[in-house]
Amino acid sequence: MSLHETFGQPLLTFPDAEKSPLSIRAKALVFVDPRSRQLRQELEQLAPRSISVLIRGETGSGKELLARHIHRASDRGGLFVSVNCGAISPTYADAELFGYAAGSYSGSASSRAGWFGSANGGTLYLDEIGDLPLPIQIKLLAALENHEVTRVGAQQPSPVDVRLVAATSIDLAQAVAAGKFHERLYHYLSEGKLELPALRERVGDILSLAEYFLGIYSQRLDLPVPLINEAAQHLLEQHSWPGNTRELENVIHFALLVSTGDEILPEHLNLPEAPVSLLQIEQQLKRILGNGSAAEKDALKKLLKDAGLL
C-alpha cells in the first residue's frame, strides 16, 4: 500500500491498482473524515485476527476495498478471491463455491477447486452474502467451522484454510428474523463487524476522493488537471450522494469532459444547487443591515412585514 497526498490528506492506494480489474473508485479509499479514521482503527484491529468479518454499507460505498485492505493487513499469503453472491447460479452454487471432482458433470474431465479452494490460504470475499440460498448458507457455515469442503462428486472432504470477509447492504438481523438468512451463520459472521458509513456521513472524505478521481481521469484521457473551484467544492460537500463514491466518480468524470477552462465550476458538476442554509440567510441579513443600501433595507423590511415578522 502507499499513501499519496490529496488536499493535504492521506489517500490509500494499492501498488497493483493498474493491474486490477476493479473500477477506479474501488482502487482508493481516504481516511480523512473522523468517522473514516475511526473505521480505519477498527479495521486495523480486526485485520490481523483470523475471525470472519461482516461489512455493512450502502451500495457503492467501497465495501470491497475495505475487504481488500483487511486481506493485505492480515499478511495471509493466499489470494483475495471476490465473489458476487447475486451472480452465483442457484443450480451450480455448490460447484461454484466448493468445487467439483472430475467427471461430476457431463464433459468435466478435470476437477475444479471452486471459489473456496481458490482462496485457500487467503481471503474469500462474498459480496451481498444475503443473496446466497439458505441451503448454501448452511454448507458455507459447515465449511467455515470444520475448515474443510467436499467437492461435488468427491468421496472425501478437502481441508481448506480460508478467511471469510462478507458484505451486505441490508440489515441481516432483519433477514434472520424473516427466516431468509441462517441465524448461526449470522452470529458466526458478527464476531467481526464493520459499519462503512455512507459518503454523505463522512463529508471530510469527499474532496479528497474527488481530487483523486480527477487526477486519475485526467491522466487516462491525457488532459491537464483542472482545479475544483471553491463554489464547486461547496456543492460537492453539500450533495447527499445517494450513489456514494460510485456517483462521485461519475460526476467528476463528467465534469472533466465538459469543463473548458482550468477550473471545475458548479455548472460542470450537473448537480442540483445546495439549499440555502439558515446560516447563509443570517449572514445575508447581517450584510444588508450593516452595509446594504437604503433600497435593500426597505425591501427587507417589506419582506419581513409581508411574512408577519414585523
Short mmCIF file of C-alpha atoms in Angstrom, two decimals:
data_model
loop_
_atom_site.label_atom_id
_atom_site.label_comp_id
_atom_site.label_asym_id
_atom_site.label_seq_id
_atom_site.Cartn_x
_atom_site.Cartn_y
_atom_site.Cartn_z
CA MET A 1 0.00 0.00 0.00
CA SER A 2 1.05 3.56 -0.47
CA LEU A 3 -0.12 6.94 0.77
CA HIS A 4 -0.43 9.94 -1.53
CA GLU A 5 -1.30 13.49 -0.55
CA THR A 6 -4.65 14.81 -1.73
CA PHE A 7 -5.89 18.16 -0.42
CA GLY A 8 -3.11 17.66 2.12
CA GLN A 9 -4.70 14.44 3.35
CA PRO A 10 -3.67 10.77 3.10
CA LEU A 11 -5.11 8.67 0.28
CA LEU A 12 -4.83 4.91 0.44
CA THR A 13 -4.00 3.14 -2.82
CA PHE A 14 -2.67 -0.27 -3.74
CA PRO A 15 0.59 -0.75 -5.69
CA ASP A 16 -1.01 -3.12 -8.21
CA ALA A 17 -4.06 -0.93 -8.77
CA GLU A 18 -3.46 -0.52 -12.50
CA LYS A 19 -3.42 -4.30 -12.96
CA SER A 20 -6.65 -4.76 -11.03
CA PRO A 21 -9.98 -5.33 -12.83
CA LEU A 22 -11.65 -3.14 -10.21
CA SER A 23 -13.23 0.15 -11.19
CA ILE A 24 -11.33 3.34 -10.37
CA ARG A 25 -13.45 4.02 -7.27
CA ALA A 26 -12.51 0.62 -5.86
CA LYS A 27 -8.79 1.35 -6.00
CA ALA A 28 -8.55 4.08 -3.40
CA LEU A 29 -10.01 4.95 -0.03
CA VAL A 30 -9.45 8.04 2.05
CA PHE A 31 -9.40 8.19 5.81
CA VAL A 32 -9.82 11.92 6.33
CA ASP A 33 -13.20 12.33 7.98
CA PRO A 34 -13.29 11.50 11.72
CA ARG A 35 -15.72 8.64 11.07
CA SER A 36 -13.36 7.20 8.46
CA ARG A 37 -10.40 7.45 10.81
CA GLN A 38 -12.38 5.57 13.45
CA LEU A 39 -13.27 2.92 10.86
CA ARG A 40 -9.61 2.53 9.96
CA GLN A 41 -8.70 1.93 13.61
CA GLU A 42 -11.38 -0.74 13.91
CA LEU A 43 -10.27 -2.31 10.62
CA GLU A 44 -6.62 -2.49 11.63
CA GLN A 45 -7.58 -4.16 14.92
CA LEU A 46 -9.60 -6.82 13.09
CA ALA A 47 -7.21 -7.44 10.19
CA PRO A 48 -4.51 -9.49 11.99
CA ARG A 49 -7.10 -11.77 13.60
CA SER A 50 -8.35 -14.93 11.92
CA ILE A 51 -12.05 -14.32 12.54
CA SER A 52 -14.59 -13.73 9.78
CA VAL A 53 -15.66 -10.15 9.15
CA LEU A 54 -19.04 -8.76 8.11
CA ILE A 55 -19.02 -5.34 6.41
CA ARG A 56 -22.28 -3.46 6.19
CA GLY A 57 -22.65 -0.43 3.96
CA GLU A 58 -24.73 1.06 1.19
CA THR A 59 -24.24 0.07 -2.43
CA GLY A 60 -21.28 1.87 -4.00
CA SER A 61 -19.73 2.88 -0.68
CA GLY A 62 -16.50 0.86 -1.06
CA LYS A 63 -17.08 -2.39 0.86
CA GLU A 64 -14.82 -4.47 -1.39
CA LEU A 65 -11.95 -2.06 -0.90
CA LEU A 66 -12.25 -2.46 2.86
CA ALA A 67 -12.18 -6.22 2.38
CA ARG A 68 -9.02 -5.97 0.28
CA HIS A 69 -7.42 -3.78 2.93
CA ILE A 70 -8.24 -6.41 5.57
CA HIS A 71 -6.65 -9.10 3.41
CA ARG A 72 -3.45 -7.12 2.87
CA ALA A 73 -3.17 -6.15 6.52
CA SER A 74 -3.64 -9.78 7.58
CA ASP A 75 -0.43 -10.98 5.90
CA ARG A 76 -2.24 -14.01 4.50
CA GLY A 77 -0.16 -15.39 1.66
CA GLY A 78 -3.03 -16.73 -0.45
CA LEU A 79 -5.24 -14.98 -2.96
CA PHE A 80 -8.02 -12.49 -2.38
CA VAL A 81 -11.00 -14.04 -4.19
CA SER A 82 -14.03 -11.82 -4.76
CA VAL A 83 -17.45 -13.36 -5.44
CA ASN A 84 -20.76 -11.60 -6.08
CA CYS A 85 -23.33 -13.87 -4.40
CA GLY A 86 -26.12 -12.45 -6.55
CA ALA A 87 -24.35 -13.77 -9.65
CA ILE A 88 -23.93 -17.35 -8.38
CA SER A 89 -26.12 -19.83 -10.27
CA PRO A 90 -28.60 -21.48 -7.85
CA THR A 91 -28.24 -24.71 -9.87
CA TYR A 92 -24.47 -24.86 -9.67
CA ALA A 93 -23.88 -22.94 -6.43
CA ASP A 94 -22.31 -25.99 -4.74
CA ALA A 95 -19.82 -26.48 -7.56
CA GLU A 96 -19.03 -22.78 -7.88
CA LEU A 97 -18.29 -22.33 -4.19
CA PHE A 98 -16.85 -25.69 -3.18
CA GLY A 99 -15.62 -27.14 -6.49
CA TYR A 100 -16.27 -30.47 -8.17
CA ALA A 101 -14.46 -33.72 -8.86
CA ALA A 102 -13.53 -34.92 -12.34
CA GLY A 103 -16.48 -36.50 -14.12
CA SER A 104 -19.08 -34.92 -11.86
CA TYR A 105 -20.68 -33.14 -14.80
CA SER A 106 -21.01 -34.06 -18.44
CA GLY A 107 -17.82 -33.04 -20.19
CA SER A 108 -15.95 -32.26 -16.96
CA ALA A 109 -12.78 -34.28 -17.47
CA SER A 110 -10.90 -32.42 -14.75
CA SER A 111 -11.68 -31.23 -11.26
CA ARG A 112 -12.17 -27.65 -10.10
CA ALA A 113 -11.27 -26.18 -6.73
CA GLY A 114 -14.19 -23.72 -6.64
CA TRP A 115 -14.05 -20.32 -5.01
CA PHE A 116 -13.23 -21.80 -1.61
CA GLY A 117 -10.31 -23.78 -2.97
CA SER A 118 -9.02 -20.80 -4.94
CA ALA A 119 -8.95 -18.74 -1.73
CA ASN A 120 -7.11 -21.44 0.25
CA GLY A 121 -4.53 -19.70 2.40
CA GLY A 122 -6.10 -16.35 1.54
CA THR A 123 -9.36 -14.46 1.83
CA LEU A 124 -12.76 -15.21 0.29
CA TYR A 125 -14.88 -12.09 -0.15
CA LEU A 126 -18.61 -12.73 -0.55
CA ASP A 127 -20.43 -9.59 -1.67
CA GLU A 128 -24.13 -9.37 -0.77
CA ILE A 129 -23.98 -12.59 1.20
CA GLY A 130 -27.71 -12.27 1.90
CA ASP A 131 -28.33 -13.37 -1.71
CA LEU A 132 -26.97 -16.86 -1.03
CA PRO A 133 -29.72 -19.54 -0.97
CA LEU A 134 -30.37 -20.87 2.54
CA PRO A 135 -29.14 -24.44 1.76
CA ILE A 136 -25.81 -22.99 0.58
CA GLN A 137 -25.60 -20.82 3.71
CA ILE A 138 -25.77 -23.99 5.82
CA LYS A 139 -22.96 -25.62 3.80
CA LEU A 140 -20.92 -22.43 3.98
CA LEU A 141 -21.17 -22.38 7.77
CA ALA A 142 -20.10 -26.05 7.95
CA ALA A 143 -17.09 -25.33 5.73
CA LEU A 144 -16.06 -22.41 7.92
CA GLU A 145 -16.47 -24.28 11.19
CA ASN A 146 -14.84 -27.54 10.03
CA HIS A 147 -12.15 -25.97 7.81
CA GLU A 148 -12.94 -28.41 5.03
CA VAL A 149 -15.10 -28.64 1.91
CA THR A 150 -16.46 -31.58 -0.01
CA ARG A 151 -16.37 -31.03 -3.74
CA VAL A 152 -19.39 -32.12 -5.78
CA GLY A 153 -18.83 -35.76 -6.72
CA ALA A 154 -15.91 -36.26 -4.30
CA GLN A 155 -15.85 -39.03 -1.71
CA GLN A 156 -13.68 -37.26 0.85
CA PRO A 157 -13.57 -33.68 2.13
CA SER A 158 -10.58 -31.45 1.41
CA PRO A 159 -9.01 -29.28 4.12
CA VAL A 160 -9.11 -25.52 3.49
CA ASP A 161 -7.67 -22.50 5.28
CA VAL A 162 -9.92 -19.63 4.22
CA ARG A 163 -10.74 -16.37 5.94
CA LEU A 164 -14.20 -15.11 5.05
CA VAL A 165 -14.99 -11.44 4.64
CA ALA A 166 -18.63 -10.90 3.75
CA ALA A 167 -20.53 -7.75 2.83
CA THR A 168 -24.15 -6.71 2.82
CA SER A 169 -26.17 -3.59 2.06
CA ILE A 170 -29.11 -4.79 4.17
CA ASP A 171 -29.68 -5.47 7.86
CA LEU A 172 -29.06 -9.21 8.06
CA ALA A 173 -30.61 -9.34 11.54
CA GLN A 174 -33.94 -8.45 9.91
CA ALA A 175 -33.35 -11.15 7.28
CA VAL A 176 -32.73 -13.64 10.09
CA ALA A 177 -36.00 -12.60 11.78
CA ALA A 178 -37.80 -13.07 8.46
CA GLY A 179 -36.36 -16.56 8.07
CA LYS A 180 -34.33 -15.56 4.98
CA PHE A 181 -30.85 -15.81 6.50
CA HIS A 182 -29.29 -18.56 8.61
CA GLU A 183 -29.14 -17.42 12.25
CA ARG A 184 -25.98 -19.35 13.20
CA LEU A 185 -24.15 -18.08 10.12
CA TYR A 186 -25.16 -14.53 11.04
CA HIS A 187 -23.77 -14.94 14.56
CA TYR A 188 -20.60 -16.52 13.17
CA LEU A 189 -20.06 -13.51 10.89
CA SER A 190 -20.97 -10.98 13.56
CA GLU A 191 -17.86 -11.71 15.61
CA GLY A 192 -16.10 -9.15 13.46
CA LYS A 193 -18.38 -6.36 12.22
CA LEU A 194 -17.56 -3.14 10.39
CA GLU A 195 -20.04 -0.39 9.54
CA LEU A 196 -19.00 1.60 6.46
CA PRO A 197 -20.72 5.00 6.64
CA ALA A 198 -22.33 6.39 3.51
CA LEU A 199 -20.35 9.12 1.76
CA ARG A 200 -22.80 11.79 2.94
CA GLU A 201 -21.92 10.80 6.52
CA ARG A 202 -18.18 11.29 6.01
CA VAL A 203 -18.11 14.70 4.35
CA GLY A 204 -14.41 15.12 5.12
CA ASP A 205 -13.59 12.41 2.54
CA ILE A 206 -15.47 13.95 -0.39
CA LEU A 207 -12.95 16.48 -1.69
CA SER A 208 -10.01 14.09 -1.36
CA LEU A 209 -11.87 11.43 -3.32
CA ALA A 210 -12.96 13.99 -5.91
CA GLU A 211 -9.35 15.13 -6.36
CA TYR A 212 -8.24 11.51 -6.75
CA PHE A 213 -10.84 10.75 -9.43
CA LEU A 214 -9.98 13.99 -11.21
CA GLY A 215 -6.29 13.13 -11.27
CA ILE A 216 -6.84 9.58 -12.48
CA TYR A 217 -9.24 10.52 -15.28
CA SER A 218 -7.05 13.44 -16.38
CA GLN A 219 -4.13 11.04 -16.68
CA ARG A 220 -6.16 8.44 -18.57
CA LEU A 221 -7.59 10.99 -21.00
CA ASP A 222 -4.27 12.87 -21.34
CA LEU A 223 -5.84 16.12 -20.16
CA PRO A 224 -4.43 18.83 -17.88
CA VAL A 225 -5.68 18.53 -14.31
CA PRO A 226 -8.10 21.38 -13.54
CA LEU A 227 -8.73 22.77 -10.07
CA ILE A 228 -12.08 22.41 -8.34
CA ASN A 229 -13.09 25.96 -7.52
CA GLU A 230 -14.45 26.92 -4.11
CA ALA A 231 -18.11 27.07 -5.15
CA ALA A 232 -17.87 23.63 -6.76
CA GLN A 233 -16.17 22.24 -3.65
CA HIS A 234 -19.03 23.57 -1.54
CA LEU A 235 -21.58 21.95 -3.87
CA LEU A 236 -19.76 18.61 -3.68
CA GLU A 237 -19.77 18.71 0.12
CA GLN A 238 -23.46 19.68 0.28
CA HIS A 239 -24.74 16.96 -2.07
CA SER A 240 -26.36 13.93 -0.39
CA TRP A 241 -24.61 11.34 -2.65
CA PRO A 242 -27.28 8.61 -2.76
CA GLY A 243 -24.95 6.69 -5.09
CA ASN A 244 -21.94 7.11 -2.77
CA THR A 245 -18.41 7.00 -4.25
CA ARG A 246 -19.73 5.41 -7.45
CA GLU A 247 -21.84 8.52 -8.07
CA LEU A 248 -18.98 10.85 -7.13
CA GLU A 249 -16.69 9.15 -9.63
CA ASN A 250 -19.25 9.58 -12.42
CA VAL A 251 -19.85 13.24 -11.53
CA ILE A 252 -16.12 14.07 -11.60
CA HIS A 253 -15.60 12.15 -14.86
CA PHE A 254 -18.44 14.11 -16.47
CA ALA A 255 -17.17 17.44 -15.11
CA LEU A 256 -13.71 16.85 -16.55
CA LEU A 257 -15.16 16.16 -20.01
CA VAL A 258 -17.41 19.24 -20.14
CA SER A 259 -15.16 21.83 -18.45
CA THR A 260 -13.44 24.26 -20.81
CA GLY A 261 -11.07 26.23 -18.60
CA ASP A 262 -8.57 25.40 -15.89
CA GLU A 263 -11.27 25.08 -13.20
CA ILE A 264 -14.17 22.78 -12.44
CA LEU A 265 -17.17 25.06 -11.83
CA PRO A 266 -20.54 24.22 -10.23
CA GLU A 267 -22.26 24.05 -13.63
CA HIS A 268 -19.82 21.34 -14.73
CA LEU A 269 -20.92 19.00 -11.92
CA ASN A 270 -24.51 18.62 -13.14
CA LEU A 271 -25.70 18.55 -9.52
CA PRO A 272 -28.68 20.39 -8.01
CA GLU A 273 -27.75 23.58 -6.23
CA ALA A 274 -27.34 23.11 -2.49
CA PRO A 275 -30.28 24.53 -0.48
CA VAL A 276 -29.61 27.82 1.26
CA SER A 277 -28.84 27.22 4.93
CA LEU A 278 -30.15 29.30 7.84
CA LEU A 279 -26.57 30.39 8.50
CA GLN A 280 -26.28 31.75 4.95
CA ILE A 281 -29.60 33.59 5.34
CA GLU A 282 -28.42 35.10 8.62
CA GLN A 283 -25.16 36.23 7.03
CA GLN A 284 -27.03 37.91 4.16
CA LEU A 285 -29.38 39.68 6.58
CA LYS A 286 -26.45 40.99 8.62
CA ARG A 287 -24.76 42.23 5.45
CA ILE A 288 -27.89 44.11 4.35
CA LEU A 289 -28.50 45.58 7.80
CA GLY A 290 -24.88 46.61 8.19
CA ASN A 291 -23.79 47.66 4.70
CA GLY A 292 -26.87 47.42 2.49
CA SER A 293 -28.29 50.27 0.52
CA ALA A 294 -31.46 52.08 1.55
CA ALA A 295 -33.35 50.27 -1.20
CA GLU A 296 -32.13 46.84 0.07
CA LYS A 297 -33.15 47.72 3.63
CA ASP A 298 -36.60 48.88 2.52
CA ALA A 299 -37.07 45.69 0.52
CA LEU A 300 -36.02 43.61 3.53
CA LYS A 301 -38.45 45.43 5.82
CA LYS A 302 -41.28 44.87 3.33
CA LEU A 303 -40.41 41.15 3.05
CA LEU A 304 -40.37 40.73 6.85
CA LYS A 305 -43.64 42.67 7.17
CA ASP A 306 -45.34 40.54 4.48
CA ALA A 307 -44.15 37.41 6.34
CA GLY A 308 -45.73 38.71 9.56
CA LEU A 309 -42.38 39.09 11.29
CA LEU A 310 -42.64 42.87 11.74
#
